[in-house]
PDB file of C-alpha atoms in Angstrom:
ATOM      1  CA  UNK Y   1      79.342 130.543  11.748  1.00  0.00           C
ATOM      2  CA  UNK Y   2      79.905 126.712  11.791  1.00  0.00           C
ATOM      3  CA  UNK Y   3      77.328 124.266  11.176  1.00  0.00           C
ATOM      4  CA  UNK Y   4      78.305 122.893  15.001  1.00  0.00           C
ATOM      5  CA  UNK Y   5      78.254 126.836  16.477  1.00  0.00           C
ATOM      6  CA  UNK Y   6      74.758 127.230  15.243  1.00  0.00           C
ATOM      7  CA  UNK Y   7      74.189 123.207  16.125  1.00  0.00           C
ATOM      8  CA  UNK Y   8      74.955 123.892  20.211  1.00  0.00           C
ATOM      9  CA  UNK Y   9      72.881 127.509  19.990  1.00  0.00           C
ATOM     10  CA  UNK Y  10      70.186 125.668  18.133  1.00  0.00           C
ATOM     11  CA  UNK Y  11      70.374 122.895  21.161  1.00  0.00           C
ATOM     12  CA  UNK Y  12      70.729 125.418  23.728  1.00  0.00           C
ATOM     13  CA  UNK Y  13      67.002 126.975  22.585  1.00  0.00           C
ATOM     14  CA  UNK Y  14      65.741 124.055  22.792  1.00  0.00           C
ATOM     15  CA  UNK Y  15      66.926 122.652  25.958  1.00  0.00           C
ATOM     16  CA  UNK Y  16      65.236 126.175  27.474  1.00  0.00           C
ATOM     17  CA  UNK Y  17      62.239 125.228  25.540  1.00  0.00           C
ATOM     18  CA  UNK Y  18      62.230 121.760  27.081  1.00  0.00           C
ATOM     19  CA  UNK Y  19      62.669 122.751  30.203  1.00  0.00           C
ATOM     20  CA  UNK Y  20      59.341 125.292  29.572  1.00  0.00           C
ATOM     21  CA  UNK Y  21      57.579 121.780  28.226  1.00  0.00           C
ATOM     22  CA  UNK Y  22      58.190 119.939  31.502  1.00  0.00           C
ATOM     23  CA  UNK Y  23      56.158 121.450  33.730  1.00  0.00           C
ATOM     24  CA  UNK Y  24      52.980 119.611  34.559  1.00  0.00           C
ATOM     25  CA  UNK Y  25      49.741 119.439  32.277  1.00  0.00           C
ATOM     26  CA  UNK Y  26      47.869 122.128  34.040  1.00  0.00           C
ATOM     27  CA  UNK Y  27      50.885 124.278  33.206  1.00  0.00           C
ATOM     28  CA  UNK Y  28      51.216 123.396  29.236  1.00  0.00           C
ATOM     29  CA  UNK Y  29      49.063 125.789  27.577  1.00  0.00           C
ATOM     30  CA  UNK Y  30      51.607 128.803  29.998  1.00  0.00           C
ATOM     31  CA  UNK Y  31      54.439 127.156  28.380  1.00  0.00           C
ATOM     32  CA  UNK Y  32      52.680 126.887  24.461  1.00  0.00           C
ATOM     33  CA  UNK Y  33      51.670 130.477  25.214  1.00  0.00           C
ATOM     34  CA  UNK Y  34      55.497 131.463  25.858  1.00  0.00           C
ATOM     35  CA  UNK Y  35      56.855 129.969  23.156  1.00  0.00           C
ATOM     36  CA  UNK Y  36      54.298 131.522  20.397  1.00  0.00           C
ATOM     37  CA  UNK Y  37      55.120 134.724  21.944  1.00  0.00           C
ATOM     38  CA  UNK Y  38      58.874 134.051  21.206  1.00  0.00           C
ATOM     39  CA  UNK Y  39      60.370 135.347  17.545  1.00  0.00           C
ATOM     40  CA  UNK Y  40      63.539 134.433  16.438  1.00  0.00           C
ATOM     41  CA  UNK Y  41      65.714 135.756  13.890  1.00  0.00           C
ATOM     42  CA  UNK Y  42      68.471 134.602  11.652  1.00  0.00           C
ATOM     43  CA  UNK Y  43      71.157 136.864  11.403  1.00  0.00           C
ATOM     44  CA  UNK Y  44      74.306 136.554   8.616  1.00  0.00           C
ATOM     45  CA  UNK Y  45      77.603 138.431   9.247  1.00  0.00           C
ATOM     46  CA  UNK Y  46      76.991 140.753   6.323  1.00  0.00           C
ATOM     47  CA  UNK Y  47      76.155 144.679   7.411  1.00  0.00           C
ATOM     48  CA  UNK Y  48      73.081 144.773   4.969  1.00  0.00           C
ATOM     49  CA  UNK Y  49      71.331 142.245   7.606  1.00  0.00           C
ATOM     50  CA  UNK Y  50      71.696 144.152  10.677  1.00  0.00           C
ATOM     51  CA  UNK Y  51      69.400 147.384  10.418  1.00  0.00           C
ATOM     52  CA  UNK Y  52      66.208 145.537   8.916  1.00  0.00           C
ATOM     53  CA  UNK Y  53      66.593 143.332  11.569  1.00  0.00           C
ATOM     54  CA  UNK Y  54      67.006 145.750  14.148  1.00  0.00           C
ATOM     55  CA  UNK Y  55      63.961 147.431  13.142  1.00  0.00           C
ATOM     56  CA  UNK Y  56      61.492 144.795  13.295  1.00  0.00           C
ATOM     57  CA  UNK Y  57      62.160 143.182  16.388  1.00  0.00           C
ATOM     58  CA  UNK Y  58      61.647 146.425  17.759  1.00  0.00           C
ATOM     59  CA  UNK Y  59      58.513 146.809  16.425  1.00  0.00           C
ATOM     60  CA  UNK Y  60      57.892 143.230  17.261  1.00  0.00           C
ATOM     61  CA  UNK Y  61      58.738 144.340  20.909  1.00  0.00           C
ATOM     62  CA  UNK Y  62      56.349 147.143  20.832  1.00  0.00           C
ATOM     63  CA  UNK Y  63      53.515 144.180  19.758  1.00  0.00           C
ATOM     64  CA  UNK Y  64      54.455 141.794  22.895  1.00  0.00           C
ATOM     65  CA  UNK Y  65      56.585 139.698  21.462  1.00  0.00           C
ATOM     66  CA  UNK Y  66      60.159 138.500  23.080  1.00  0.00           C
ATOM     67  CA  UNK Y  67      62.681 138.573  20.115  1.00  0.00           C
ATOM     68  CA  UNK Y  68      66.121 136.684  20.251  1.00  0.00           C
ATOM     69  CA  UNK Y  69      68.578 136.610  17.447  1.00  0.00           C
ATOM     70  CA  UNK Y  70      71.229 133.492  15.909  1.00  0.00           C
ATOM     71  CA  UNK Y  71      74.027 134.189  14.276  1.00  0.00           C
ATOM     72  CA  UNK Y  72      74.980 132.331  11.742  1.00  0.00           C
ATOM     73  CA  UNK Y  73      75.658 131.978   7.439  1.00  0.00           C
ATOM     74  CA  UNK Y  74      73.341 131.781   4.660  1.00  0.00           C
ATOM     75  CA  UNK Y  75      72.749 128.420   4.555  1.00  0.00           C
ATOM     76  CA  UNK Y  76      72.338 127.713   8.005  1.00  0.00           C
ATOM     77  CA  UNK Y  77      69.896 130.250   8.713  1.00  0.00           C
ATOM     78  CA  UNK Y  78      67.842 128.696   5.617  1.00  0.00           C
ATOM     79  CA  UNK Y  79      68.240 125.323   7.726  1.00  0.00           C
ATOM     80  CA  UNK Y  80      66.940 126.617  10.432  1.00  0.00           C
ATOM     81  CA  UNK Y  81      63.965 128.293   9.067  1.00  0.00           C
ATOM     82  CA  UNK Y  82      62.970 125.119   7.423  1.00  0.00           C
ATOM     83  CA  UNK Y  83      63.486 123.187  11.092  1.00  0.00           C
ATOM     84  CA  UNK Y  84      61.437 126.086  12.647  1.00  0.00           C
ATOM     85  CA  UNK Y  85      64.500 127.188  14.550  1.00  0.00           C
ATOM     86  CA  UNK Y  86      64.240 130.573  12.798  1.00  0.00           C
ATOM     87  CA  UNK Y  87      60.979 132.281  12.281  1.00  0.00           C
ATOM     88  CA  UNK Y  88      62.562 135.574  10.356  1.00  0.00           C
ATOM     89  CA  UNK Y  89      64.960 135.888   7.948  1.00  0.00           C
ATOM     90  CA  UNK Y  90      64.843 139.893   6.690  1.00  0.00           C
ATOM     91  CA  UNK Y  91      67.782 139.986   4.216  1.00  0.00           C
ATOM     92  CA  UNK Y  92      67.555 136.827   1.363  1.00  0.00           C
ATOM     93  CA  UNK Y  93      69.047 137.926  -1.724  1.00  0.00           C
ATOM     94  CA  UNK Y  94      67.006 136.756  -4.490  1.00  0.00           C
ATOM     95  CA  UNK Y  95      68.537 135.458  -7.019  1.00  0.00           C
ATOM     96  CA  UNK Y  96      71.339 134.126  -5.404  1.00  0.00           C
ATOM     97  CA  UNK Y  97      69.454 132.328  -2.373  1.00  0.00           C
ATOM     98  CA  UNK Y  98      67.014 130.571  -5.205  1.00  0.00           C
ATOM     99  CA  UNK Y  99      68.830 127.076  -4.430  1.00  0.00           C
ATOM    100  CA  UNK Y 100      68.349 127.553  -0.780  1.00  0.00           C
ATOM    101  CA  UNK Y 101      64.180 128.733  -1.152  1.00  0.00           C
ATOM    102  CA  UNK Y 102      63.592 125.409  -4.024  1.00  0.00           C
ATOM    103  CA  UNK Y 103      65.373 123.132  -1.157  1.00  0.00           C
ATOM    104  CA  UNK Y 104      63.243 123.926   2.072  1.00  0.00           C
ATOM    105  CA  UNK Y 105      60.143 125.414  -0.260  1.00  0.00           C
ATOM    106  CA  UNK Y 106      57.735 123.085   1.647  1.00  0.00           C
ATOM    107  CA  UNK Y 107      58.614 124.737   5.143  1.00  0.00           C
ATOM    108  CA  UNK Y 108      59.535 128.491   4.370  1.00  0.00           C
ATOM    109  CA  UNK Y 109      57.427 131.638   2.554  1.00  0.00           C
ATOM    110  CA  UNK Y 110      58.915 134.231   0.814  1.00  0.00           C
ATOM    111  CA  UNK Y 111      56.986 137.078   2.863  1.00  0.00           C
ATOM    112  CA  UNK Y 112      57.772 140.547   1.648  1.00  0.00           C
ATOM    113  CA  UNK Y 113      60.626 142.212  -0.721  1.00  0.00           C
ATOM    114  CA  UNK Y 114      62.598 144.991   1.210  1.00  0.00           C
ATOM    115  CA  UNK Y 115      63.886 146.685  -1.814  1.00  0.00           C
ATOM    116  CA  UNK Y 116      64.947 145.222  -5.290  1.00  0.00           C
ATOM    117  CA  UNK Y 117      66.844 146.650  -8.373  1.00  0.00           C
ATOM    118  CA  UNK Y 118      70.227 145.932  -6.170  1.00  0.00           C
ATOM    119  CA  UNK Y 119      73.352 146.159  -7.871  1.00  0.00           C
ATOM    120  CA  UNK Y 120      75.924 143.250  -7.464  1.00  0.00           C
ATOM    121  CA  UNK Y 121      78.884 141.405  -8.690  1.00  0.00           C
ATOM    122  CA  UNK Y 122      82.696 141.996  -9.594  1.00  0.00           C
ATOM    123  CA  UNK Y 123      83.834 145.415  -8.121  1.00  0.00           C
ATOM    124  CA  UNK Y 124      86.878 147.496  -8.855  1.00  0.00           C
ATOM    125  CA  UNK Y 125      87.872 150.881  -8.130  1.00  0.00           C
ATOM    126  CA  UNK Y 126      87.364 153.377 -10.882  1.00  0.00           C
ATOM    127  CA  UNK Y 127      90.602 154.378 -11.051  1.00  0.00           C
ATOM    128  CA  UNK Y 128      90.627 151.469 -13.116  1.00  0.00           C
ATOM    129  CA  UNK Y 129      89.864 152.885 -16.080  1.00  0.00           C
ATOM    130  CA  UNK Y 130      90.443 150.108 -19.016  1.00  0.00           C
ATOM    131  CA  UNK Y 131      88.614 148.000 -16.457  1.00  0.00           C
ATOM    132  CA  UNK Y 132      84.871 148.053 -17.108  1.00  0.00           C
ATOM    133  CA  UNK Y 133      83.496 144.810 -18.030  1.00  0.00           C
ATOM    134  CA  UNK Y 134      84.282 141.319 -16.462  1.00  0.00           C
ATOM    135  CA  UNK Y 135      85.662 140.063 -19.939  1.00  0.00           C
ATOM    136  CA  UNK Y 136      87.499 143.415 -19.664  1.00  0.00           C
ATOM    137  CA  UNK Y 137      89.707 141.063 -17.558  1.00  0.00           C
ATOM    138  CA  UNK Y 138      90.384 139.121 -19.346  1.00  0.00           C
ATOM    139  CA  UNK Y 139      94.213 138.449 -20.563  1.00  0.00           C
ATOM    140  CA  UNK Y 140      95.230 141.037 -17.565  1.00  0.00           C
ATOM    141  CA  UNK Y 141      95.092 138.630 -14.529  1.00  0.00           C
ATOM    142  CA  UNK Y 142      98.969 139.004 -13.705  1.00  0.00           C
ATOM    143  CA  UNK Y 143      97.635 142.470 -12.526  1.00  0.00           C
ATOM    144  CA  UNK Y 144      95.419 141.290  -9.882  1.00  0.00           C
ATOM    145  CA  UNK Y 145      97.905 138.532  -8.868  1.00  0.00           C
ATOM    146  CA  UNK Y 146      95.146 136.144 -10.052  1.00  0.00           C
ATOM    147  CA  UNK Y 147      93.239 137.002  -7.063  1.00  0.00           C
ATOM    148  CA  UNK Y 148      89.770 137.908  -6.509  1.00  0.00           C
ATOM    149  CA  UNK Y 149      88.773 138.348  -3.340  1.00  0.00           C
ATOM    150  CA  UNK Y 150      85.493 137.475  -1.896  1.00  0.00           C
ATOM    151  CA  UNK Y 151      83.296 136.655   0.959  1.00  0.00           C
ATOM    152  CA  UNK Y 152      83.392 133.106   2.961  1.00  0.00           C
ATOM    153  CA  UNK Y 153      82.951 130.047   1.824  1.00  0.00           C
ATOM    154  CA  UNK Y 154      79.401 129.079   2.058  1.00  0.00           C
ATOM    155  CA  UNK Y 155      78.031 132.200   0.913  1.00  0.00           C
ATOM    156  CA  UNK Y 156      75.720 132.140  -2.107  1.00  0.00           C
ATOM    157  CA  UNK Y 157      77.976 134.722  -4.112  1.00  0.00           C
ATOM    158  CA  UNK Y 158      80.991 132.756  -3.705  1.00  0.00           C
ATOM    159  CA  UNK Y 159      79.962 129.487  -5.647  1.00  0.00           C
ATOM    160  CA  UNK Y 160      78.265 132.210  -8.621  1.00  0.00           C
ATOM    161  CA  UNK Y 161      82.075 133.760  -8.458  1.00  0.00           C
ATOM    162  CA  UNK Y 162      83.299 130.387  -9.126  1.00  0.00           C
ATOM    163  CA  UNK Y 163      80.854 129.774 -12.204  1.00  0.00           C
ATOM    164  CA  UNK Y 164      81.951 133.663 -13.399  1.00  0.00           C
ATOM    165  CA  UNK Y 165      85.391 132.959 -13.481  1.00  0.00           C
ATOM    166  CA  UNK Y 166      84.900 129.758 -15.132  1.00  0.00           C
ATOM    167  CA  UNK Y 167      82.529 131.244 -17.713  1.00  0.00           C
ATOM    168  CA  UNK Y 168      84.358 133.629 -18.891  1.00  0.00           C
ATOM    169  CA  UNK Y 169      87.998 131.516 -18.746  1.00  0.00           C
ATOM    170  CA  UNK Y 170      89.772 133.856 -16.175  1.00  0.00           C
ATOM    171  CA  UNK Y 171      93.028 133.089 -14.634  1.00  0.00           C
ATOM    172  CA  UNK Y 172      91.864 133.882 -11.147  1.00  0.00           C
ATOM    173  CA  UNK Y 173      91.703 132.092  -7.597  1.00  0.00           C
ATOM    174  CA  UNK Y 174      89.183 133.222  -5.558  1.00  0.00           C
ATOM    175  CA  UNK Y 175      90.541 134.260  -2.182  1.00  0.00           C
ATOM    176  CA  UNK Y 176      87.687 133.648   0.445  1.00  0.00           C
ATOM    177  CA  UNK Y 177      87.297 135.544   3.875  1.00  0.00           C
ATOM    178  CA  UNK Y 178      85.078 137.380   5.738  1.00  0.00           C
ATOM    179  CA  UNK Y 179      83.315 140.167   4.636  1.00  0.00           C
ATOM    180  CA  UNK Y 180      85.518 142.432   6.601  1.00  0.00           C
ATOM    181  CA  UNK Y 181      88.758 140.361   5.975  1.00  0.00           C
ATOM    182  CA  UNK Y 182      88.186 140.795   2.162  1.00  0.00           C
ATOM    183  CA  UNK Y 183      87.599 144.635   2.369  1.00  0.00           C
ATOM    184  CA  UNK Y 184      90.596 144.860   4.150  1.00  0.00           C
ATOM    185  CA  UNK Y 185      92.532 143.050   1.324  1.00  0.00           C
ATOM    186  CA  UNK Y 186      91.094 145.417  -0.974  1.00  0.00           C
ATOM    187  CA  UNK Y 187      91.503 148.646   1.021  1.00  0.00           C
ATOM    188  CA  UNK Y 188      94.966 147.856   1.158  1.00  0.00           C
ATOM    189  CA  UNK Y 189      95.107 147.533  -2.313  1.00  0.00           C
ATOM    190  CA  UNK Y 190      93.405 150.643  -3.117  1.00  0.00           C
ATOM    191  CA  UNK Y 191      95.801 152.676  -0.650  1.00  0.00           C
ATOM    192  CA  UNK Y 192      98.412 152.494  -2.959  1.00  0.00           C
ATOM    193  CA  UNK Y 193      96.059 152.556  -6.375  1.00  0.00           C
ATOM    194  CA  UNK Y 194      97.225 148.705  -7.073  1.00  0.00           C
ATOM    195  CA  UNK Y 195      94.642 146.635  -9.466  1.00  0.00           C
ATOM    196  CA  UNK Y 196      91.900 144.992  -7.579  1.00  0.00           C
ATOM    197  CA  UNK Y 197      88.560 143.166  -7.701  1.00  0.00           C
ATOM    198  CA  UNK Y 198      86.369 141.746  -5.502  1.00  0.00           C
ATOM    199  CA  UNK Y 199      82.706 140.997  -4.364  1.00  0.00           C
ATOM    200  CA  UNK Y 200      80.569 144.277  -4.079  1.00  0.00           C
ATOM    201  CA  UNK Y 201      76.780 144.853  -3.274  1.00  0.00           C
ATOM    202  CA  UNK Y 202      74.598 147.525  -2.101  1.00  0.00           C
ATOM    203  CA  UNK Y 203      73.772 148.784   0.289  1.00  0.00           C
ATOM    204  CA  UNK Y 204      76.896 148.676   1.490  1.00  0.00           C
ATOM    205  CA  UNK Y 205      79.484 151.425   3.049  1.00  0.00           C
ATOM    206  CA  UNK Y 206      82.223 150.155   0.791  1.00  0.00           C
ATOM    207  CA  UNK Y 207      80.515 152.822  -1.947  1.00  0.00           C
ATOM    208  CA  UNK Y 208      81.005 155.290   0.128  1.00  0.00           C
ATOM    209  CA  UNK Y 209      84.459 154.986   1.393  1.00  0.00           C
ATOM    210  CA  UNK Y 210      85.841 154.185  -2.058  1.00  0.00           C
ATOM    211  CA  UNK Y 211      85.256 155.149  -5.685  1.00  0.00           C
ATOM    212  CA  UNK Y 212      84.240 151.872  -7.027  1.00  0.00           C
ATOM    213  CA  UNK Y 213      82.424 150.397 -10.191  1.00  0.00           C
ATOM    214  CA  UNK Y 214      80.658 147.608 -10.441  1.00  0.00           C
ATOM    215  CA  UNK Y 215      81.580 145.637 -13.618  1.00  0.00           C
ATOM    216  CA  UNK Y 216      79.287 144.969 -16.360  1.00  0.00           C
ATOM    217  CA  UNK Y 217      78.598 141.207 -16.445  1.00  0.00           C
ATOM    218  CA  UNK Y 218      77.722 140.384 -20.178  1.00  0.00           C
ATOM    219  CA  UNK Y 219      77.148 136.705 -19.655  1.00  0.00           C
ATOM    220  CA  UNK Y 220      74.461 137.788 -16.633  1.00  0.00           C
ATOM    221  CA  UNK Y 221      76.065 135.638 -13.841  1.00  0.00           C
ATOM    222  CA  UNK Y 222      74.655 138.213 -11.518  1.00  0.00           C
ATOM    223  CA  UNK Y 223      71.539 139.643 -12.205  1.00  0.00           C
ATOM    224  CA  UNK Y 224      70.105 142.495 -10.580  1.00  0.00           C
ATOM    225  CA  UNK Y 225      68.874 141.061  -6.949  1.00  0.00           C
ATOM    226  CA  UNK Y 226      66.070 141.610  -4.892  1.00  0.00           C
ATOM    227  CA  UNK Y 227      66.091 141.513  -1.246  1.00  0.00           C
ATOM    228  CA  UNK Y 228      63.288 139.062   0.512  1.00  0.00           C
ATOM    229  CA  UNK Y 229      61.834 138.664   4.241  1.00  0.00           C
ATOM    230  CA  UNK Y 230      61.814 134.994   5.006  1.00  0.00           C
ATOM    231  CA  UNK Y 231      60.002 133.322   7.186  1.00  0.00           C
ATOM    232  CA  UNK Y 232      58.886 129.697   8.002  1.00  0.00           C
ATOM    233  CA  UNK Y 233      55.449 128.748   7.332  1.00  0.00           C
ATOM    234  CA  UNK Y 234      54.218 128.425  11.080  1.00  0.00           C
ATOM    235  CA  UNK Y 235      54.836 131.933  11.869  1.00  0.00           C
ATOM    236  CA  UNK Y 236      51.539 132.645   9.329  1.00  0.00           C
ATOM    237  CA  UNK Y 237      49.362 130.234  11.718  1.00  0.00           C
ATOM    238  CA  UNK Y 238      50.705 130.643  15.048  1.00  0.00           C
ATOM    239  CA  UNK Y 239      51.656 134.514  14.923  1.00  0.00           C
ATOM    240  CA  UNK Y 240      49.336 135.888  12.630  1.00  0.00           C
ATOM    241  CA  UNK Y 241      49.776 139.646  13.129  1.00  0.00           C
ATOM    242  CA  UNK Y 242      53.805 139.543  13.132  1.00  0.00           C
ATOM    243  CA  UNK Y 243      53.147 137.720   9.620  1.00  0.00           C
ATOM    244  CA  UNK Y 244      50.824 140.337   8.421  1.00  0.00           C
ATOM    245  CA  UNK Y 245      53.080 143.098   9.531  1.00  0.00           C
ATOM    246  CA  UNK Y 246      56.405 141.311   7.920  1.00  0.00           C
ATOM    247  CA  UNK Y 247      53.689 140.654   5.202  1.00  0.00           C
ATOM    248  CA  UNK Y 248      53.912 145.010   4.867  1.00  0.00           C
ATOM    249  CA  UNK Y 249      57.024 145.040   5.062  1.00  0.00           C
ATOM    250  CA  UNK Y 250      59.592 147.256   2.877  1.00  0.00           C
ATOM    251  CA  UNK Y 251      62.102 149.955   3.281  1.00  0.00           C
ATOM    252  CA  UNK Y 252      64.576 151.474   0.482  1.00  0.00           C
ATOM    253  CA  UNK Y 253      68.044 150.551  -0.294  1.00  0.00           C
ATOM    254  CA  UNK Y 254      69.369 154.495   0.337  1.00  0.00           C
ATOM    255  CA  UNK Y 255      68.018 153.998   4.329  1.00  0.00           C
ATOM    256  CA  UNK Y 256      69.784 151.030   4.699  1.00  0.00           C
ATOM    257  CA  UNK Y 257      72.963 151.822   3.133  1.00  0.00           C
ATOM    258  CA  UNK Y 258      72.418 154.981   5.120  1.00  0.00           C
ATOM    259  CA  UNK Y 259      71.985 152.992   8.901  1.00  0.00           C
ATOM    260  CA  UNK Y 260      75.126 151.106   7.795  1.00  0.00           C
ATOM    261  CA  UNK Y 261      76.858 154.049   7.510  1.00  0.00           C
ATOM    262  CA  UNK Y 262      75.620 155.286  10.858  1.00  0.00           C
ATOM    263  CA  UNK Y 263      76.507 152.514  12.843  1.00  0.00           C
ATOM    264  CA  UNK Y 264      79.843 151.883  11.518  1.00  0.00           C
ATOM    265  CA  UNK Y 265      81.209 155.248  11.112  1.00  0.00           C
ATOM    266  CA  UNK Y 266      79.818 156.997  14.220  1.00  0.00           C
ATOM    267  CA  UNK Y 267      79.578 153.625  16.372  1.00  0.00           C
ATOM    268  CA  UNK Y 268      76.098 154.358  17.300  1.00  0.00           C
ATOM    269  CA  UNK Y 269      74.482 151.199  18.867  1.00  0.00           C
ATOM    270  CA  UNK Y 270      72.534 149.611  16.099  1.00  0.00           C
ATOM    271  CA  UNK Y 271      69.451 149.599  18.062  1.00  0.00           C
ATOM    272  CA  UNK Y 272      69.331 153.150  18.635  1.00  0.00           C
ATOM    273  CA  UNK Y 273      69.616 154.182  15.026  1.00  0.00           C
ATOM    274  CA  UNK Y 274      66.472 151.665  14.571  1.00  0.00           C
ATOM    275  CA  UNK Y 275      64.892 153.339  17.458  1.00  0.00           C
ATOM    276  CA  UNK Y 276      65.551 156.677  15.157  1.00  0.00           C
ATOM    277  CA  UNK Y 277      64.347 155.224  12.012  1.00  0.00           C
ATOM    278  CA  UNK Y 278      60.861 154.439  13.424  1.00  0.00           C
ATOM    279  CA  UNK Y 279      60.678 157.380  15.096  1.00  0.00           C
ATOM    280  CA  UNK Y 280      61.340 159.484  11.471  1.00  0.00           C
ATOM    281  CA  UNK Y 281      59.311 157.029   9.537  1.00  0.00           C
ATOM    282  CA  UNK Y 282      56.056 156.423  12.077  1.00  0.00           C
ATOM    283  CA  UNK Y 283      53.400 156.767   8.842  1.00  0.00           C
ATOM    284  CA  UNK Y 284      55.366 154.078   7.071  1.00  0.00           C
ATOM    285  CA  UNK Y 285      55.258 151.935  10.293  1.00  0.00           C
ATOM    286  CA  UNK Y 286      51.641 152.632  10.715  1.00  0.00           C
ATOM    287  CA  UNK Y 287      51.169 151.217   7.265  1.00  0.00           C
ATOM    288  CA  UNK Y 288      53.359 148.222   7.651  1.00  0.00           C
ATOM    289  CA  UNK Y 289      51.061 147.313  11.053  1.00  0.00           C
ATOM    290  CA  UNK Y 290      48.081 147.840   9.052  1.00  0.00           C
ATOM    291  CA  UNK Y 291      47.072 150.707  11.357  1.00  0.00           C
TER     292      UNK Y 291
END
C-alpha cells in the first residue's frame, strides 16, 4: 500500500481518536481507558503475515481488548510502529528488516521470535537441474530472458535482490510485482517447464504447489532469517499483559505454512482456521498467557 493509502487510514484513526479526546474533562480518563484497550496491527500483503496475526488478536479478544488491523508494506508498518500508529507487528523478517529496526530502534522492541532457521532467496524449479547455485547462473541469463521476478518495490528482499545480482555480475532485471503477480509469472513459466527464478520463502504454499529449490547463495546475500513480533515500546507500559503474552509468543514454521495452505486452497475464512488452531493448541496458549 501507498505511503498516502496508509497516510488517510492513519488520519482516519486518529480523527476517531480525536473525536474520543473531545469530550469534556470529567469524561477523559473513559476516553484514555478506550484507547489503551484498543490494539492495532500492521499487516503486509505477504500470506506468511496473515495467520499469526489472526491468532493473536483473537486471543487478544478473548483478554478484552478491541483489535483493528492496517494494511500496508514493510516499511510503512515500521513507520507506524515507531509513530505509535501500530502497536503489533507479528511477521518481521530478521535479517532483512535490520535497516528498518536500527532506524526507529528508540520507539520499537523486538518482542518475541515466531520461528527462525527460515529458508530464503533465489528460487527455481527443480526441474532445473544444472541450476543449483546463484553463480550457477551465471553466463545462462538469455534463458531466463534476463528476468527475475520478485516482490514489490519497497519490500526488504527486493533491494538485497538488487545487491545479489550485482554481486555476483548477473545479466538480470528484476521484474517487481506483487507477491501474487510474480507467482503468476512464474507459474506460467513452470506450466510449460520454461527456465525461471524468482523470490521464494517459507512458509509459503508456493512449496507445495511446485517442485522448487532454493538456490545456494555462496556470497550469503540471504542468510537464514528469523521471524520477529514487533511492537512499539508503549504497548510494554500501557498494555502490560498483551506485552507479556506477545512476550510468549512462538509457533512453528510447518503450522503456518500449513494455515496458508488452508485458507488459500479450501477458502476457509482466515479467522476460523485461527479459531481451530487455538482450539488444537490450548496448552501452548496457556503457556503463551502465562497461565
Amino acid at each position: 500500500m501507498k505511503k498516502k493509502v496508509l497516510g488517510s487510514l492513519l488520519a482516519a484513526s486518529m480523527l476517531v481518536l480525536g473525536a474520543c479526546g473531545s469530550d469534556d474533562s470529567k469524561d477523559g480518563s473513559a476516553a484514555n481507558a478506550s484507547e489503551d484497550k484498543t490494539i492495532t496491527f500492521g499487516v503486509t500483503p505477504w500470506t506468511s503475515t496473515v495467520p499469526p496475526t489472526k491468532i493473536a488478536k483473537l486471543i487478544i479478544e478473548d483478554m478484552g481488548y478491541e483489535v483493528k488491523e492496517i494494511k500496508a508494506d514493510a516499511g510503512n508498518v515500521y513507520i507506524g510502529l515507531s509513530r505509535g500508529d501500530i502497536d503489533v507487528f507479528m511477521d518481521a523478517w530478521l535479517p532483512a528488516h535490520e535497516q528498518h529496526i536500527e532506524k526507529y530502534k528508540d520507539n520499537i522492541d523486538v518482542t518475541a521470535v515466531s520461528y527462525d532457521d527460515v529458508p530464503t532467496g533465489m528460487v527455481v524449479p527443480t526441474y532445473m537441474k544444472d541450476i543449483n547455485s546463484v553463480s550457477d547462473i551465471k553466463g545462462k541469463e538469455k534463458q531466463f530472458n534476463n528476468e527475475m521476478y520478485g516482490i514489490e518495490d519497497g519490500a526488504s528482499a527486493t533491494g538485497i535482490i538488487n545487491d545479489m545480482i550485482k554481486g555476483y555480475e548477473l545479466d538480470l532485471k528484476q521484474v517487481n510485482s506483487s507477491e501474487g503477480g510474480m507467482l503468476a509469472q512464474a507459474q506460467r513459466n513452470m506450466s510449460s517447464k520454461q527456465p525461471v527464478v524468482f523470490f521464494g520463502w517459507r512458509p509459503h504454499t508456493m512449496f507445495n504447489k511446485f517442485d522448487l529449490k532454493v538456490l545456494d547463495d555462496e556470497q550469503n546475500f540471504f542468510e537464514t532469517a528469523s521471524v520477529k513480533v514487533i511492537t512499539n515500546k508503549e504497548l510494554k507500559k500501557n498494555n502490560t499483559d498483551v506485552y507479556d503474552f506477545l512476550s510468549n509468543w512462538n509457533i512453528s514454521i510447518d503450522d503456518v505454512e500449513n494455515m496458508i495452505e488452508t485458507i488459500e486452497n479450501e477458502g476457509t475464512d482466515p479467522e476460523v482456521v485461527a479459531q481451530e488452531w487455538i482450539d488444537n493448541n490450548q496448552d501452548k496458549v496457556d503457556e503463551m498467557l502465562g497461565k
